[in-house]
Coordinates of C-alpha atoms in Angstrom, one line a residue:
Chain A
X39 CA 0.0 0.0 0.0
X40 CA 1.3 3.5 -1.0
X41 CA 0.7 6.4 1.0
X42 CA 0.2 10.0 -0.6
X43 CA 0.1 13.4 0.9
X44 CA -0.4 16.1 -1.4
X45 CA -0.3 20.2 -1.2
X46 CA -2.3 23.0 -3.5
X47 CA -4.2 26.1 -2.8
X48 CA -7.4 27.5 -3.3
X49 CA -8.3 30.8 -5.1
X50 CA -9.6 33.0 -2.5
X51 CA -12.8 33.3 -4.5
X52 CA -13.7 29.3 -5.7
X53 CA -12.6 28.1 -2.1
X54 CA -16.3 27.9 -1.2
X55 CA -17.2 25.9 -4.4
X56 CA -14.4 23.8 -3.9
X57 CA -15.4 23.1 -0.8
X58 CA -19.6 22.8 -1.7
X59 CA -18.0 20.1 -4.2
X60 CA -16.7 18.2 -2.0
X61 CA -19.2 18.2 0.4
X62 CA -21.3 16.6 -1.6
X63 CA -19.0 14.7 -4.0
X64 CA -20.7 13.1 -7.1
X65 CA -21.4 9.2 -6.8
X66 CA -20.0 8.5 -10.2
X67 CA -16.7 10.1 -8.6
X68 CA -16.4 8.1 -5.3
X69 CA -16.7 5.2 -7.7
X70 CA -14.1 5.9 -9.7
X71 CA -12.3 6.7 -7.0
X72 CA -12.5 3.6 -5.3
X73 CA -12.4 1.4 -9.1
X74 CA -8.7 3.0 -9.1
X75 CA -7.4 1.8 -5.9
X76 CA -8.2 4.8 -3.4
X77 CA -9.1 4.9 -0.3
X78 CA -9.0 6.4 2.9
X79 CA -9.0 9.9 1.2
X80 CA -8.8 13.1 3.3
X81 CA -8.3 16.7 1.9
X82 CA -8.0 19.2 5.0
X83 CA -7.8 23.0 4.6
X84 CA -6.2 25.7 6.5
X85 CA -5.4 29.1 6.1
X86 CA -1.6 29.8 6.5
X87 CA 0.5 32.5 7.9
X88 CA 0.8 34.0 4.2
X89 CA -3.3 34.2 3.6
X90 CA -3.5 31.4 1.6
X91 CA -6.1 29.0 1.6
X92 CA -3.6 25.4 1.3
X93 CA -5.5 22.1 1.2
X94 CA -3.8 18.6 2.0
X95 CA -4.7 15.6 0.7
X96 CA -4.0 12.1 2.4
X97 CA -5.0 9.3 0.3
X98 CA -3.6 5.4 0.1
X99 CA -3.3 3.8 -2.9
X100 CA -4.4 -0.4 -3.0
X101 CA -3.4 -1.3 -6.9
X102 CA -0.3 -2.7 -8.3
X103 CA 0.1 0.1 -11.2
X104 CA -0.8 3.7 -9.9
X105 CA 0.3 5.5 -13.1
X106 CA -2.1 2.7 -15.3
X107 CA -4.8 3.6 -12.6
X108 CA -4.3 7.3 -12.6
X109 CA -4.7 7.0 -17.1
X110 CA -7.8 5.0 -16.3
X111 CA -9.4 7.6 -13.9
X112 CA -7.9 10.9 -16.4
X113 CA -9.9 8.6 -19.0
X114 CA -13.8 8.9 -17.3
X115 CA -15.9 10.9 -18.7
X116 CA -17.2 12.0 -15.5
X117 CA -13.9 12.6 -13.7
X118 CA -13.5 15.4 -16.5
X119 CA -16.5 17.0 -15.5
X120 CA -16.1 16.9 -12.1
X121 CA -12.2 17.8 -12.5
X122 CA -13.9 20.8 -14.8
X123 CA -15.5 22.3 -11.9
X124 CA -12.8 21.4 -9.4
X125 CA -9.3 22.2 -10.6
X126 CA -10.4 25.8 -11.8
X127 CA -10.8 26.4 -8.0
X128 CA -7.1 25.4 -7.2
X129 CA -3.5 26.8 -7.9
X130 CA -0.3 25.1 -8.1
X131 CA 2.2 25.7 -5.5
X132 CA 5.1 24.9 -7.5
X133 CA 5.8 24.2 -11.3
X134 CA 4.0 21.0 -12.6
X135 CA 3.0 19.1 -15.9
X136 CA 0.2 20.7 -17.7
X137 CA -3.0 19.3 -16.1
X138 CA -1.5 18.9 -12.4
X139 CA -2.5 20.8 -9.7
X140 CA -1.6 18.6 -6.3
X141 CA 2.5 19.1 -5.4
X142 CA 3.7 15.9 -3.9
X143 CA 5.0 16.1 -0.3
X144 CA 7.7 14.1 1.3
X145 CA 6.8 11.6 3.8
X146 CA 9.5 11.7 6.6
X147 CA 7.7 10.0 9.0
X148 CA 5.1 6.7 9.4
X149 CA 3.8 4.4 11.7
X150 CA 1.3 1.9 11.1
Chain B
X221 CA -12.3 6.7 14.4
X222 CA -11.5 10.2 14.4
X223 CA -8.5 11.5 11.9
X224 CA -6.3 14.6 12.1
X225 CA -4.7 16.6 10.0
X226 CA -2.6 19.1 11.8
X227 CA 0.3 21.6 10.4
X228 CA 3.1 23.2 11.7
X229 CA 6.4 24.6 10.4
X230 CA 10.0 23.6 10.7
X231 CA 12.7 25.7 11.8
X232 CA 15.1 25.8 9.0
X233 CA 18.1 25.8 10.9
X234 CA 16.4 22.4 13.0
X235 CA 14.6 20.8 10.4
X236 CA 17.3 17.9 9.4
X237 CA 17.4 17.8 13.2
X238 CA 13.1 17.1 13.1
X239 CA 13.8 14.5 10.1
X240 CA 16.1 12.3 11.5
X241 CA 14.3 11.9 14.8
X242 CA 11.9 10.8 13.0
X243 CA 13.6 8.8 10.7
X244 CA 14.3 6.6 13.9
X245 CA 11.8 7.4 16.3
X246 CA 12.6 6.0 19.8
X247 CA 10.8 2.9 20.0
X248 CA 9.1 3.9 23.7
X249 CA 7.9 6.9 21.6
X250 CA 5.8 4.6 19.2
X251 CA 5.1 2.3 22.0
X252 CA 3.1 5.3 23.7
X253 CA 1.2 6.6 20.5
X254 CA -0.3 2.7 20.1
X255 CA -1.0 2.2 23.6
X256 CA -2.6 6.3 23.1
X257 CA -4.9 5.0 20.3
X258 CA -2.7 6.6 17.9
X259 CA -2.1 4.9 14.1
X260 CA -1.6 5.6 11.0
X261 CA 0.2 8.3 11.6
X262 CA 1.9 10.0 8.8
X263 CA 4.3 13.3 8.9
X264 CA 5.0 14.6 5.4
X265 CA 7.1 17.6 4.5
X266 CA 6.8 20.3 2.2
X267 CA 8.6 23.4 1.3
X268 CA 6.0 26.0 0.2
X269 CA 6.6 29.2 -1.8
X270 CA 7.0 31.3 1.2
X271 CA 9.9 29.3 1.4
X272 CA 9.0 28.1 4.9
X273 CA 9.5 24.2 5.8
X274 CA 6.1 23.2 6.6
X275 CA 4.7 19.5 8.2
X276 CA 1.8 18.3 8.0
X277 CA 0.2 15.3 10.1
X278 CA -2.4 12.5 9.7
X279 CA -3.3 10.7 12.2
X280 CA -6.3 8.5 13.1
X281 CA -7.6 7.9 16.7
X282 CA -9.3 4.6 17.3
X283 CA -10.0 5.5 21.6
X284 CA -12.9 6.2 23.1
X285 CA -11.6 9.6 24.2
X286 CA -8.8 11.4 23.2
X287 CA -8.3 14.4 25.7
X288 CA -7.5 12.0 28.3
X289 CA -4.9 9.6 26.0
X290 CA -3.6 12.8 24.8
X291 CA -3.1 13.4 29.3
X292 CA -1.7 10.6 29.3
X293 CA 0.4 10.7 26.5
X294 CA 1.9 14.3 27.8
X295 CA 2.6 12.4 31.6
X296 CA 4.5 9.8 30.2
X297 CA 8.7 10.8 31.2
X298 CA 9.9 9.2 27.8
X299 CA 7.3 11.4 25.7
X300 CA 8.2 15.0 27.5
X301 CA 12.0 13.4 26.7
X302 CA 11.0 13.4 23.2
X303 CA 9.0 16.3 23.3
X304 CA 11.5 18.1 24.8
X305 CA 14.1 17.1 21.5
X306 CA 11.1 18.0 18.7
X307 CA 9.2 20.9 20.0
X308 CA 11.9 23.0 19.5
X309 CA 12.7 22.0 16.1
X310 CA 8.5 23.9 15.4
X311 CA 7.2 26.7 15.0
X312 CA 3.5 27.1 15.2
X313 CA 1.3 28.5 12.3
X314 CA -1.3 30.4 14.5
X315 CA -1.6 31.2 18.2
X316 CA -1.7 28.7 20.3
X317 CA -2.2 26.9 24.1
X318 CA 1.1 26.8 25.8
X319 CA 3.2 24.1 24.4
X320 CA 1.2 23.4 22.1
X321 CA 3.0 23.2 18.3
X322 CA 0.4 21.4 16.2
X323 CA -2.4 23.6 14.3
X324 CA -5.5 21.9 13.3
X325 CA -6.8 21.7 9.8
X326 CA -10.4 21.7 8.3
X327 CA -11.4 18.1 7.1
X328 CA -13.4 19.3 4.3
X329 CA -13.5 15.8 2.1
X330 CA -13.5 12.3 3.4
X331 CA -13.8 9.3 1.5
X332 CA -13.2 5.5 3.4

């Protein structure tokens, strides 16, 4: 099992949607989400020192083949809709690949 | 089960000092966060464009009432020993209790 924790900001003005979305994720989106191997999923905001509105994820991956299941989920028709009205809402914290919006954090510590 | 999320930044000058304590965490330490109710407890890092060092905790708590693990937790001499090593490798993000170093963050998605 892999363990991700993951870092992006809102934009001051979609933070509420962002956060409306997720409060009542779609059903066809949960699915996915769980078809790919997710689970235990957490995104947690705060408000930093700097004004910004960060959210961290913490999900853990199940499958054998996270990049084949990550293509598979980028693939649903639904996950682009609901990716339509979500990433808008977000900003990069650092430089990424066209399309990314979550910066990958180091884990330096676990226990089970 | 309850989860966490907390934040709270590293002091540059002490954060390899933070990572290698817990890159071998003393074993009475982990001992204490089981017997606590503590598990799956992840601390990732992340540099963030204000070029601060921040980390950011999950953690889930299986008891039936953390206040008084979390007493316990703080009376054990092996914890304040540890304590007494990592606390002053953090800074906190917001104001506050005494001795206190960990902020809390906003769950605002959960999936199991």
């Amino acid at each position: 099992m892999q363990r991700f924790g993951w870092v992006a900001k809102a934009r001051p003005e979609l933070l509420q949607k962002y956060v409306d979305l997720h409060a009542a994720a779609w059903p066809a989106v949960l699915a996915r989400n769980t078809d790919c191997n997710l689970q235990n999923y957490s995104i947690f905001l705060k408000t930093l020192p700097d004004g910004q509105h960060y959210l961290f994820s913490y999900v853990e991956y199940t499958g054998e083949d996270f990049q084949a299941d990550m293509q598979r989920m980028a693939a649903d028709p639904e996950i682009q809709r609901w990716w339509a009205e979500c990433k808008p809402c977000l900003e990069t914290v650092e430089d990424l690949p066209p399309g990314d919006v979550w910066a990958t954090m180091e884990e330096v510590f676990y226990q089970a």
